[in-house]
Structure formats: C-alpha cells, structure tokens
XYZ file of C-alpha atoms in Angstrom:
667
model
C 10.168 3.352 1.168
C 12.290 2.513 -1.933
C 11.101 0.990 -5.202
C 11.981 -2.652 -5.942
C 11.955 -3.169 -9.668
C 12.168 -6.500 -11.438
C 15.959 -6.754 -11.206
C 15.956 -5.973 -7.504
C 13.193 -8.521 -6.948
C 15.383 -11.095 -8.707
C 18.383 -10.292 -6.505
C 16.236 -10.480 -3.372
C 14.790 -13.775 -4.523
C 18.310 -15.196 -4.855
C 19.150 -13.944 -1.373
C 16.042 -15.413 0.227
C 16.487 -18.696 -1.604
C 19.018 -19.630 1.079
C 16.192 -19.484 3.629
C 13.162 -20.635 1.737
C 11.070 -21.637 4.699
C 11.616 -18.557 6.830
C 11.137 -14.827 6.699
C 13.133 -14.250 9.919
C 14.984 -10.997 9.375
C 18.126 -10.032 11.297
C 19.104 -6.592 9.993
C 21.269 -5.798 13.044
C 24.465 -7.643 13.968
C 26.226 -6.935 17.278
C 29.915 -6.924 18.159
C 31.818 -5.852 21.251
C 35.301 -4.741 22.257
C 37.007 -4.468 25.642
C 39.570 -1.746 26.395
C 41.536 -2.057 29.646
C 41.882 1.352 31.325
C 43.486 0.149 34.566
C 43.588 -2.958 36.718
C 40.030 -2.264 37.881
C 38.463 -0.256 35.039
C 37.454 -1.310 31.542
C 35.698 0.439 28.678
C 33.128 -1.691 26.871
C 32.087 -0.835 23.307
C 28.942 -2.398 21.897
C 28.709 -1.962 18.121
C 25.513 -2.394 16.112
C 26.157 -3.177 12.431
C 22.930 -2.142 10.734
C 21.824 -3.260 7.271
C 21.238 -0.595 4.645
C 17.819 1.015 4.977
C 17.333 -0.043 8.610
C 17.559 1.950 11.849
C 17.901 1.384 15.569
C 16.981 3.985 18.152
C 18.361 5.933 21.075
C 18.380 4.701 24.659
C 16.121 7.578 25.688
C 12.859 8.910 24.346
C 12.657 12.569 23.429
C 9.044 12.461 24.568
C 8.807 10.776 27.979
C 5.215 9.724 27.334
C 5.827 8.611 23.759
C 5.856 5.226 22.076
C 9.045 5.471 20.038
C 11.369 2.441 20.269
C 14.454 2.531 22.475
C 17.664 0.551 22.860
C 18.069 -0.815 26.397
C 21.291 -2.246 27.855
C 20.926 -4.391 30.971
C 23.991 -4.803 33.218
C 23.956 -7.431 35.985
C 26.193 -5.339 38.216
C 25.150 -6.767 41.585
C 25.342 -10.451 40.683
C 28.504 -10.135 38.553
C 30.415 -7.886 40.981
C 31.103 -4.601 39.182
C 29.660 -1.098 38.967
C 28.985 1.317 36.131
C 31.091 4.442 35.778
C 28.839 7.070 34.229
C 26.126 6.246 31.725
C 26.150 4.347 28.461
C 27.092 6.832 25.736
C 25.775 6.695 22.183
C 26.356 8.511 18.860
C 25.403 12.181 18.843
C 22.539 12.497 16.359
C 19.990 15.304 16.224
C 16.413 14.314 17.053
C 13.860 14.389 14.244
C 10.096 14.577 14.335
C 8.361 11.535 12.913
C 4.714 11.936 11.965
C 4.148 8.188 12.216
C 5.558 7.849 15.741
C 3.950 11.244 16.429
C 6.975 12.376 18.433
C 10.658 13.279 18.217
C 13.025 10.337 17.747
C 16.777 9.776 17.613
C 17.732 6.946 15.283
C 20.972 5.496 13.930
C 21.761 3.802 10.642
C 24.716 1.843 9.188
C 26.703 1.626 12.439
C 26.252 2.735 16.042
C 28.742 2.488 18.925
C 27.554 2.432 22.535
C 30.227 2.825 25.229
C 30.113 2.012 28.929
C 32.955 2.186 31.472
C 32.850 -0.294 34.357
C 34.793 -0.677 37.601
C 35.503 -4.162 39.001
C 34.503 -4.769 42.618
C 34.896 -8.552 42.969
C 38.366 -10.093 42.916
C 39.014 -12.508 40.100
C 36.108 -11.296 37.945
C 37.019 -11.965 34.315
C 33.693 -12.566 32.617
C 30.440 -10.606 32.563
C 27.200 -10.767 30.647
C 25.320 -7.786 29.145
C 21.877 -7.992 27.585
C 20.507 -5.531 24.995
C 16.952 -5.212 23.709
C 16.174 -2.977 20.772
C 13.794 -2.323 17.899
C 14.939 -2.015 14.317
C 12.800 -0.487 11.565
C 13.029 0.287 7.887
C 10.468 2.215 5.889
C 8.083 -0.740 5.711
C 8.413 -2.767 8.899
C 9.697 -2.890 12.485
C 11.316 -5.857 14.213
C 12.028 -6.287 17.928
C 15.397 -7.805 18.760
C 17.692 -8.760 21.593
C 21.275 -9.933 22.007
C 23.382 -11.295 24.857
C 27.040 -10.224 25.101
C 29.241 -12.804 26.855
C 32.294 -10.663 27.577
C 35.755 -11.796 28.655
C 37.705 -9.039 30.433
C 41.094 -10.780 30.363
C 40.985 -12.406 26.932
C 40.223 -15.882 28.226
C 37.710 -18.161 26.535
C 34.170 -17.266 27.470
C 32.348 -19.999 29.315
C 28.847 -20.291 27.911
C 26.127 -20.730 30.466
C 24.038 -23.844 29.943
C 20.459 -22.614 30.203
C 18.086 -25.471 30.815
C 14.537 -25.386 29.566
C 12.480 -26.699 32.451
C 9.143 -28.428 32.097
C 7.191 -25.270 32.920
C 9.011 -23.323 30.191
C 8.427 -26.157 27.743
C 4.717 -26.140 28.541
C 4.416 -22.353 28.150
C 6.418 -22.503 24.909
C 4.088 -25.165 23.549
C 1.134 -22.929 24.458
C 2.457 -20.379 21.941
C 1.879 -22.848 19.120
C -1.513 -22.004 17.639
C -1.484 -25.117 15.443
C -2.466 -23.006 12.458
C -3.746 -25.171 9.619
C -4.319 -24.511 5.941
C -0.760 -23.768 4.802
C -1.214 -26.081 1.831
C -3.850 -23.721 0.452
C -2.298 -20.337 1.154
C 1.075 -18.666 0.879
C 2.595 -15.533 2.274
C 2.135 -12.313 0.365
C 4.839 -9.768 -0.402
C 4.212 -6.198 -1.436
C 6.206 -4.081 -3.870
C 7.650 -0.803 -2.678
C 6.906 2.124 -4.985
C 8.126 5.353 -3.401
C 11.141 6.020 -5.682
C 8.891 5.788 -8.722
C 6.327 8.037 -7.055
C 8.962 10.671 -6.290
C 10.251 10.494 -9.871
C 6.712 11.082 -11.178
C 6.276 13.951 -8.701
C 9.449 15.539 -10.041
C 8.340 14.973 -13.633
C 5.004 16.703 -12.966
C 6.881 19.594 -11.371
C 9.006 19.894 -14.503
C 5.919 19.931 -16.734
C 4.476 22.758 -14.632
C 7.767 24.666 -14.893
C 7.537 24.415 -18.697
C 4.361 26.521 -18.588
C 6.005 29.490 -16.884
C 7.074 32.744 -18.612
C 10.754 31.965 -17.960
C 10.780 28.654 -19.837
C 7.909 28.408 -22.321
C 9.075 31.176 -24.722
C 12.532 29.566 -24.817
C 11.237 26.379 -26.473
C 10.621 27.660 -30.042
C 13.662 29.982 -29.896
C 16.063 27.233 -28.838
C 14.666 24.613 -31.201
C 14.865 27.055 -34.115
C 18.480 27.832 -33.199
C 19.468 24.181 -33.448
C 17.384 23.190 -36.482
C 17.849 26.318 -38.603
C 21.223 27.477 -37.342
C 22.994 24.418 -38.676
C 23.569 23.577 -42.346
C 23.454 19.896 -41.455
C 19.930 19.003 -40.319
C 21.139 15.779 -38.735
C 23.806 17.626 -36.738
C 21.224 20.152 -35.582
C 18.986 17.344 -34.375
C 21.854 15.668 -32.507
C 22.795 18.989 -30.898
C 19.229 19.531 -29.681
C 19.157 16.005 -28.224
C 22.463 16.713 -26.514
C 21.060 20.009 -25.212
C 18.087 18.183 -23.678
C 20.356 15.570 -22.149
C 22.514 18.243 -20.502
C 19.426 19.916 -19.016
C 18.500 16.574 -17.460
C 22.080 15.989 -16.304
C 22.404 19.405 -14.656
C 19.381 18.847 -12.433
C 20.594 15.370 -11.459
C 24.029 16.810 -10.621
C 22.358 19.312 -8.284
C 21.449 16.381 -6.017
C 25.033 15.088 -5.713
C 25.938 17.294 -2.708
C 23.169 15.540 -0.769
C 24.855 12.175 -1.455
C 28.139 13.568 -0.111
C 26.436 14.987 2.982
C 24.562 11.725 3.530
C 27.815 9.746 3.412
C 29.565 12.109 5.848
C 26.647 12.292 8.256
C 23.959 9.645 7.949
C 21.474 11.841 9.794
C 22.005 15.043 7.827
C 18.868 14.730 5.686
C 16.754 14.013 8.725
C 18.318 17.011 10.459
C 17.572 19.265 7.496
C 13.993 18.066 7.222
C 13.095 18.615 10.871
C 15.442 21.359 12.060
C 13.215 24.098 13.478
C 15.374 27.014 12.330
C 15.744 25.652 8.796
C 12.026 24.982 8.493
C 11.208 28.537 9.567
C 13.755 29.843 7.043
C 12.159 27.676 4.326
C 8.740 28.989 5.350
C 9.921 32.584 4.909
C 11.623 31.763 1.580
C 8.469 30.148 0.218
C 6.354 33.128 1.261
C 8.841 35.357 -0.578
C 8.664 33.038 -3.611
C 4.881 33.246 -3.634
C 4.843 37.074 -3.607
C 7.420 37.019 -6.390
C 5.083 34.831 -8.427
C 2.258 37.259 -7.651
C 4.335 39.883 -9.468
C 5.273 42.256 -6.636
C 9.004 41.808 -7.348
C 11.321 39.607 -9.430
C 13.724 37.031 -8.013
C 16.659 36.222 -10.292
C 20.166 34.940 -9.948
C 22.903 37.538 -10.693
C 22.762 38.536 -14.354
C 26.546 38.208 -14.515
C 26.182 34.443 -14.050
C 23.982 33.949 -17.091
C 26.123 36.392 -19.120
C 29.260 34.463 -18.221
C 27.667 31.111 -19.145
C 26.371 32.537 -22.426
C 29.802 33.922 -23.226
C 31.444 30.556 -22.530
C 28.930 28.776 -24.748
C 29.723 31.132 -27.654
C 33.491 30.889 -27.198
C 33.881 27.148 -26.639
C 31.282 25.758 -29.026
C 30.850 22.050 -29.665
C 29.682 19.701 -26.922
C 30.979 21.881 -24.080
C 29.322 24.908 -25.605
C 25.983 23.101 -25.651
C 26.487 22.170 -21.995
C 26.987 25.839 -21.071
C 23.881 26.727 -23.085
C 21.886 24.261 -20.980
C 23.426 25.720 -17.828
C 22.470 29.208 -19.000
C 18.846 28.083 -19.369
C 18.885 26.671 -15.821
C 20.188 30.001 -14.459
C 17.921 32.279 -16.513
C 14.793 30.262 -15.667
C 15.575 30.122 -11.933
C 12.971 32.718 -10.980
C 10.272 30.307 -12.213
C 11.863 26.891 -11.704
C 13.502 27.634 -8.339
C 10.279 27.828 -6.304
C 8.848 24.720 -8.003
C 12.083 22.803 -7.438
C 12.136 24.004 -3.838
C 8.634 22.643 -3.343
C 9.732 19.323 -4.793
C 12.731 19.121 -2.460
C 10.589 20.125 0.486
C 8.026 17.427 -0.196
C 10.645 14.667 -0.538
C 12.844 15.769 2.382
C 11.020 13.838 5.075
C 12.291 12.196 8.228
C 12.961 9.029 6.186
C 14.466 10.830 3.230
C 17.484 9.549 1.338
C 19.767 11.210 -1.164
C 18.541 8.763 -3.806
C 14.983 10.011 -3.338
C 16.177 13.550 -4.064
C 18.061 12.361 -7.151
C 14.951 10.625 -8.447
C 12.872 13.772 -7.961
C 15.490 16.003 -9.587
C 15.892 13.536 -12.440
C 12.153 13.572 -13.122
C 12.132 17.374 -13.025
C 15.076 17.649 -15.440
C 13.630 15.069 -17.814
C 10.323 16.951 -18.093
C 12.184 20.194 -18.858
C 14.453 18.533 -21.402
C 11.923 16.524 -23.421
C 10.248 19.410 -25.314
C 13.564 20.732 -26.659
C 14.365 17.309 -28.092
C 10.881 16.324 -29.281
C 10.203 19.599 -31.075
C 13.610 19.396 -32.743
C 12.738 15.898 -33.984
C 9.289 17.021 -35.125
C 9.596 20.766 -35.904
C 6.069 20.937 -37.351
C 4.774 20.449 -33.823
C 5.954 23.985 -33.039
C 2.991 25.320 -34.984
C 0.632 23.696 -32.476
C 2.178 25.490 -29.501
C -0.023 28.270 -28.060
C 1.339 31.806 -28.383
C 2.937 33.424 -25.375
C 0.690 35.924 -23.635
C -1.178 36.808 -20.487
C -1.989 33.163 -19.779
C 1.654 32.604 -18.797
C 1.343 35.181 -16.018
C -1.864 33.479 -14.888
C 0.067 30.232 -14.539
C 2.687 32.070 -12.512
C 0.117 33.591 -10.127
C -1.552 30.214 -9.654
C 1.844 28.799 -8.716
C 2.173 31.659 -6.220
C -0.894 30.395 -4.377
C 0.534 26.868 -4.459
C 3.832 28.143 -3.006
C 1.932 29.892 -0.220
C 0.178 26.635 0.668
C 3.481 24.733 0.615
C 5.061 27.336 2.892
C 2.646 26.287 5.629
C 4.097 22.771 5.497
C 7.486 24.045 6.662
C 5.938 26.112 9.450
C 3.938 23.025 10.426
C 7.142 20.950 10.652
C 8.635 23.439 13.105
C 5.378 23.598 15.056
C 5.212 19.819 15.387
C 8.802 19.518 16.583
C 8.449 22.229 19.206
C 4.808 21.431 20.107
C 3.841 25.093 19.901
C 0.253 24.182 19.037
C 0.055 26.967 16.431
C -0.944 24.836 13.454
C -3.170 22.079 14.714
C -4.550 19.940 11.896
C -7.832 21.864 11.617
C -6.047 25.258 11.658
C -3.689 24.086 8.905
C -6.573 22.841 6.741
C -8.519 26.043 7.443
C -5.621 28.150 6.146
C -5.445 25.983 3.037
C -9.151 26.592 2.487
C -8.589 30.369 2.738
C -5.695 30.171 0.237
C -7.816 28.054 -2.121
C -10.688 30.569 -1.875
C -8.235 33.336 -2.819
C -7.103 31.286 -5.819
C -10.703 30.673 -6.912
C -11.502 34.401 -6.669
C -8.437 35.154 -8.798
C -9.348 32.608 -11.465
C -12.887 33.983 -11.694
C -11.502 37.504 -12.105
C -12.558 38.925 -8.738
C -9.015 39.887 -7.684
C -5.985 40.908 -9.768
C -2.212 41.178 -9.431
C 0.331 43.692 -10.834
C 1.245 41.980 -14.131
C -2.221 40.719 -15.061
C -3.536 41.692 -18.496
C -7.023 43.202 -18.810
C -9.588 40.423 -18.532
C -12.481 40.858 -20.955
C -13.924 37.406 -20.449
C -13.030 34.218 -18.638
C -11.187 31.660 -20.721
C -12.173 28.024 -20.741
C -8.932 27.168 -18.924
C -9.644 29.640 -16.113
C -13.191 28.372 -15.669
C -12.112 24.712 -15.633
C -9.274 25.346 -13.185
C -11.561 27.477 -11.014
C -14.127 24.677 -10.821
C -11.386 22.231 -9.827
C -10.244 24.599 -7.080
C -13.799 24.917 -5.760
C -14.043 21.100 -5.765
C -10.789 20.989 -3.802
C -12.233 23.412 -1.244
C -15.263 21.163 -0.843
C -12.928 18.183 -0.396
C -11.044 20.039 2.361
C -14.121 21.000 4.384
C -14.579 17.614 6.162
C -11.012 18.009 7.388
C -12.329 20.609 9.831
C -14.646 18.065 11.450
C -14.127 15.371 14.057
C -15.475 12.554 11.892
C -13.994 9.668 9.963
C -14.189 11.852 6.835
C -11.554 14.183 8.301
C -8.754 11.843 7.199
C -8.303 13.439 3.708
C -6.353 10.458 2.428
C -5.332 12.179 -0.819
C -3.369 14.731 1.209
C -1.725 12.222 3.534
C 1.622 13.569 4.695
C 0.878 17.256 4.086
C -1.434 18.311 6.928
C -0.367 17.546 10.501
C -1.273 13.998 11.640
C -4.803 13.368 12.841
C -3.699 13.105 16.464
C -2.435 16.732 16.377
C -5.958 18.053 16.557
C -8.159 20.617 18.251
C -10.410 17.688 19.166
C -9.699 15.098 21.851
C -8.365 11.783 20.462
C -8.532 9.219 23.243
C -9.339 5.934 21.478
C -7.214 2.929 22.424
C -7.840 1.253 19.057
C -7.158 2.591 15.557
C -10.017 4.669 14.121
C -12.221 3.877 17.144
C -12.617 0.305 15.900
C -13.269 -2.426 18.436
C -10.156 -4.498 18.989
C -8.630 -6.899 21.488
C -5.048 -6.778 22.724
C -5.131 -10.269 24.177
C -5.344 -13.394 22.023
C -7.481 -15.471 24.387
C -10.058 -12.703 24.821
C -10.163 -12.072 21.073
C -10.665 -15.735 20.161
C -13.424 -16.041 22.760
C -15.179 -13.006 21.233
C -14.856 -14.514 17.735
C -16.542 -17.706 18.914
C -19.276 -15.809 20.722
C -20.049 -13.483 17.794
C -19.412 -16.124 15.128
C -16.957 -13.921 13.207
C -13.569 -14.471 11.569
C -10.397 -13.055 13.131
C -7.972 -10.469 11.782
C -4.791 -11.253 13.701
C -2.759 -8.044 13.598
C 0.902 -8.286 14.640
C 1.753 -4.644 15.127
C 3.865 -2.303 17.241
C 3.623 1.061 18.900
C 6.749 2.127 17.019
C 5.853 0.487 13.710
C 5.914 3.016 10.872
C 3.837 1.153 8.329
C 1.406 -0.108 10.959
C 0.314 3.510 11.449
C 0.229 4.095 7.688
C -1.964 1.060 7.194
C -4.367 2.171 9.910
C -4.597 5.807 8.813
C -4.509 5.361 5.049
C -5.922 1.899 4.301
C -8.110 0.904 7.243
C -9.705 4.352 7.104
C -11.130 3.858 3.603
C -14.864 3.316 3.715
C -14.974 -0.259 2.367
C -12.116 -1.510 4.533
C -13.385 0.325 7.600
C -16.902 -1.089 7.287
C -15.789 -4.683 6.768
C -13.405 -4.468 9.743
C -16.051 -2.842 11.906
C -18.940 -5.164 11.077
C -17.457 -8.477 9.946
C -14.167 -9.122 11.757
C -12.818 -9.492 15.275
C -9.551 -7.554 15.350
C -6.838 -8.888 17.650
C -3.912 -6.455 17.748
C -0.794 -7.919 19.344
C 1.882 -5.292 20.040
C 5.293 -6.935 19.777
C 7.010 -3.966 21.449
C 4.684 -3.855 24.467
C 7.096 -3.571 27.428
C 4.518 -4.463 30.077
C 5.991 -7.184 32.312
C 4.273 -10.558 32.407
C 3.398 -11.996 35.832
C 6.325 -14.037 37.172
C 4.439 -17.309 36.770
C 4.010 -16.534 33.035
C 7.674 -15.700 32.375
C 9.750 -18.521 30.870
C 12.772 -19.455 28.768
C 12.006 -19.980 25.109
C 14.249 -22.059 22.848
C 14.398 -20.334 19.468
C 14.866 -22.028 16.113
C 18.496 -20.853 15.886
C 19.361 -22.667 19.124
C 19.551 -19.597 21.368
C 17.386 -19.098 24.415
C 15.161 -16.058 24.844
C 13.701 -15.175 28.230
C 10.062 -14.227 27.706
C 9.497 -11.465 30.261
C 7.185 -8.937 28.609
C 3.906 -9.049 26.738
C 5.757 -8.009 23.592
C 8.262 -10.857 24.004
C 5.361 -13.289 24.084
C 3.695 -11.976 20.929
C 7.036 -11.838 19.093
C 7.768 -15.468 19.925
C 4.251 -16.431 18.896
C 4.565 -14.721 15.501
C 7.972 -16.265 14.842
C 6.916 -19.758 15.911
C 3.648 -19.893 13.970
C 4.352 -17.794 10.889
C 8.173 -17.836 10.568
C 8.110 -14.072 10.208
C 9.207 -11.348 12.610
C 8.261 -8.180 10.728
C 5.364 -5.818 11.293
C 2.741 -5.117 10.161
C 1.752 -8.713 9.618
C -1.863 -9.747 9.085
C -3.449 -13.191 9.297
C -7.083 -14.137 8.662
C -8.257 -17.052 10.822
C -11.356 -18.667 12.181
C -11.637 -19.361 15.892
C -10.178 -22.853 15.313
C -6.987 -21.302 13.892
C -7.663 -22.315 10.289
C -6.277 -19.938 7.659
C -8.880 -18.137 5.574
C -6.569 -16.477 3.048
C -2.910 -15.782 2.308
C -1.052 -13.921 5.016
C -0.497 -10.240 4.292
C 2.161 -7.655 5.032
C 2.197 -3.961 4.178
C -0.406 -3.365 1.449
C -0.827 0.287 0.504
C -3.503 -0.467 -2.094
C -6.800 -0.176 -0.209
C -8.756 -2.011 -2.929
C -6.351 -4.952 -2.824
C -6.525 -5.047 0.972
C -10.322 -4.919 0.882
C -10.451 -7.779 -1.626
C -8.104 -9.750 0.634
C -10.465 -9.222 3.579
C -13.510 -9.964 1.440
C -12.015 -13.248 0.197
C -11.244 -14.287 3.769
C -14.820 -13.494 4.829
C -16.206 -15.473 1.895
C -14.040 -18.479 2.798
C -15.178 -18.220 6.422
C -18.867 -18.317 5.491
C -18.207 -21.174 3.099
C -16.639 -23.183 5.929
C -19.518 -22.311 8.224
C -22.056 -23.497 5.647
C -20.177 -26.772 5.129
C -20.033 -27.373 8.878
C -23.774 -26.694 9.246
C -24.678 -29.105 6.447
C -22.370 -31.786 7.848
C -23.844 -31.437 11.324
C-alpha cells in the first residue's frame, strides 16, 4: 500500500468530485484489435489498460486448488460459427508467491495483451461476441469485473444486440435491493494508506542502528572536526558539513534508481526478485555470511582500492565535488557494517507487492539517519563532548546485529520454501528457530558466550542487562507462536513468519479465525432475528488481499475478536465466488451505466447487491445493520487500526441496543 498525504488526498478529492454519489471503480479499460491472417483466419488481441497500482491476473492458477483470481475469456464458438486455433496467449510473467492469497500467482500491471487466433466455419460471419470476466486488485482492495467485446471481422459497423429485461429478471433485480435506511445519519468511511511512511521510518531506524557500528560511529567526531576546524571560515565549514550530510543522503537514494529502471523495463521484475527461489536461497546464504562476519570470524569489505581512489579524488578535486567523493568514500568504507543492515532493509521491503518507490523511501530514510549526525554536530560542536567514547560496546552492537542478520536470513529461506512447498519451514519451525537464535543472543548479552573480538567482561553494563531483558521478553512473546491457539498470531511480527495456514497443525475452518459466519444473506438475517443480534455485512473475496489482512491482523485482536464472536452475526458475501446459481435464479441485471450484466454465479449476485445498495464495488467493505436493514454506523473499508475498528463495532452495537430499547418502550 502507498501513503496518501494531504496533497494526494486533495487531488483524489478533485477526481472523485466528478462522481460524488458513487464509489464505483473501473481501474481496467478494455480494447480489442482484429488482424486478418487469411480469408478464414483472424487474430484477435484483447488489451487490458490497467490503472497505476492495480493488477489483473493470469488465465490459469499456479495452484489448481487455490483461490487466486483468474481472467476468463468466453468464446461462443458453436453459436457464432467459428473455432479456436490454439489457446489464448497472455504476457509471459514469472509467478510470485503471495502470502495473502497463500499461493503462487501471475499478475499483470499497466497493460496486458491477450491473443487468440480463430478460424471461420460459417459463411458470411462478420461479427462475433467475446465475454471476459476478471478480478482486479490493488494493495487495498479487489474488484470483480466483466466486459463484452462486440467484434467486427470485416470492419463493418457492429450491430448491438438489444437485450430485454424480462419480468422475471426485473423481479430478481428488485430482490437485490435491501432498502437500506439511515443514510441521512451515516456516511462512508475512507482510510488513509500509510505504507510509504512506514517504510521510510523503517529505513531511518536502520540508519540509526548503522550509526552505532564500529565502521561509522568513530567517523562522526573525526569528520565534524575536519569541517569545523579545518576551515578558517567557520560559516564555510558549517556549510560544507551540511553539504556532506546531504550527499550521504543523496548517495543512498541514488542506489535505488536502478530499481526504477528495472521496474519500467519489466513491471514484474521486483516481484520476480522477491520470490525467485534461487535468488532467495542466495540471499539466505549471503545473510548467514553477513552474520558470521558481524560475529567477528572474518571481515567483509569492498576492495580497498575503491576507497583509496575516492579519497584521492576528494583531495584532488576539492570544493563541492570533493565533498561528494568524501561522502562516497564513507559509504564504501562503512560497507562492512552498513551493507548487511541495508540488505535487511531491502529484503523486508521487497515483497510481492513491492514498488521501486518503496525502496527509494527506505533508502532515503536510511541515508537521512546516517547524514543527520554529521550536520547536527557541526552546527552544535559542543554536543561532541556528550558522545560516548569508542570501545568494546561497539563490537557488542555488531555481534547483536549478527544475531539479527541470522534471524533475517531465515526469512529468505522461508520465501523459497513457501514458493516450492518444501514444507521445511512451517510456521512453528520458523518461530522455533527464532526462539533458539534469541536464546543465543540472550546468553551472549549476559556474558555466557563470547566471540573473537569481544573485550574482557568484568561486569555486565546497564545497556547489556536492559537489552538482555528485552530479548528474554521477546522470547516469551514468541512462545505462543508454537501453539495452535488464537495467541499464535503474533501480530507484531505479521509478514515475517510464514502465514498461519502454513502450519504443522490442521487448519480446516471455513470462516476466519474459527468465528461463526454465514455465506448466505437470507440465512444470516434469519439468524440475526432469532438471536436478536446486529449484523456485520462483510463484502469480501477469496482473492482479496486486504480482506485477509483485516481478518488476520485486526479481527484477531482480542477486543475485536470477542465482540465479533459474542455480539454480531457475521454475513460474509464472497464477490468472486464462481459457484453457478440454479438456472431459475440466473437473470439479466441492468446496471447503472446502462449495460446489462448476466447474473450467473453467486459472486455475480453479491457484486450486484453491493453496487446497487452501497454504490461501491471494492472489497473489503463492511456494513453494520439490524435485521430490518437499518444502518447502525458509517460504512467501513480497510481499517488497519484495530482500536478504531473496535470502536466502530462498539458504536454500532450501542446504536443497536438503543434502537431495541426504544422499540420495547414504544411497544
């Protein structure tokens, strides 16, 4: 997900002002072309123009039993009088493992061409119709879609078929209208996206940690003294130190530029990097090597000739360019300490939904944290006296980072394991290995084990004791992750361990978190009346990214879980459910834009219902209702803040009981 700051919110508001009464999103536009191969053969190209940040998916699932969305083309070959030559081709994109879908997926962004060759069988055939159904998702929502191609083979004007809405279809369409009341009291809720900011902060924290390593920390007073005392003009020295800090920041941002180039040449390159089995195993090995380097068994450095050359250029050129080469020299010299930390940062941001901008934000945060001390201490040189002296504590920091690198290495091995389904690192095995690593770190901090470059330890420092206690607390936090209980979720570590389904224990519940839920509206409303409870109407999807995030990260919190379990009737309507409706329940539905949609599947029905009643076609989408279809609170979308979501549920429950009390008194 990407961050939407105030300016972006303003731009979006202007865009949506043209459609004030609707949240109907259409992120995919379709076009087609016809190429005549011979008198009887034609090549059809169906092009999906996809809005930035959105994806559509392959025609085939990588996992036959999975729930990932697919793109389906329907050709009426028998009725129209032609046959298919070969299969419908699509762009060649490497599959990636998605921890939300819990399977491998192939997805396309920006533009996708699908090609199908046909051979004409019926004389005089000059017009055919092709129907496509698909699902499009961004990082916050998924939307089902469909499109009908009316194709002219000879360039003549396409004759549009006049689809009549019969009385039965009208009656079934009217049955979709829930007659929801209460819109005067409540409005729809939008949620801000915060991931760019989070990645920037993650990078900044990584930079602060890098400052405390033996490769960087001793450089701070030396460099600041060079600028402040090496110049006769104090103001010039200050400006040079500011420039030096800026160049450090700039260098780390520039390191992310190749990813922008790769992303523009191949839209799936970052996904490929993040889930490629070979690359993940290589990263695993590299991180293990990094960790043993931090332990002090050997030193990893870039060629000394590089730093010597940069230092020589800085001395020769001088001025602004000289300062730039000084900053570059620092980046090279400090690589043995910053490289592993930066690698961990890149590894944690390079997910299946990664973008080059996310990497730039992380690198920018990292560079800013490294640069700030050189500028701040130059502005306030007296602060240098408060800096602790270099010593054995720097090596302790380095060894601690070695344990962290070892834990991060398991993430890359886990990625490969998930993609290939080896079953080596099930969730409990992964967490168990983290516990072992954390125990090793605790033993080190309390002086029970030592590494090559450790100084003699006469007594434990306050820092070691405090950090050791925190590590022990972390171990205690991890322990429930080995169990088969609701406490195994470990929300604070979401995204690091394998997903909860990839477990040594059987996970066979049909509802999220073993909650009671209904997948049919009529049954759910009847249960709400019988149990005298309010309804949480949950428009969701099997292939909805944020639906799974909401269930695993928000619904799983104790307060939210308890109120859902005890106080609400959950009705989960899956808009991508491809189960066919009985023939007598299938009908033609006239949409608001004037087109006709044939309601054939259960998912079609729920999609039409959501669009008709709530003028919204995105998921997740939550509505609080009583059994008479009266709103109890504002509608809700993706809400990552569990406290805010709980308060939303609590307010709806309070309004429900208030209505019940009023009804009782009136009766």
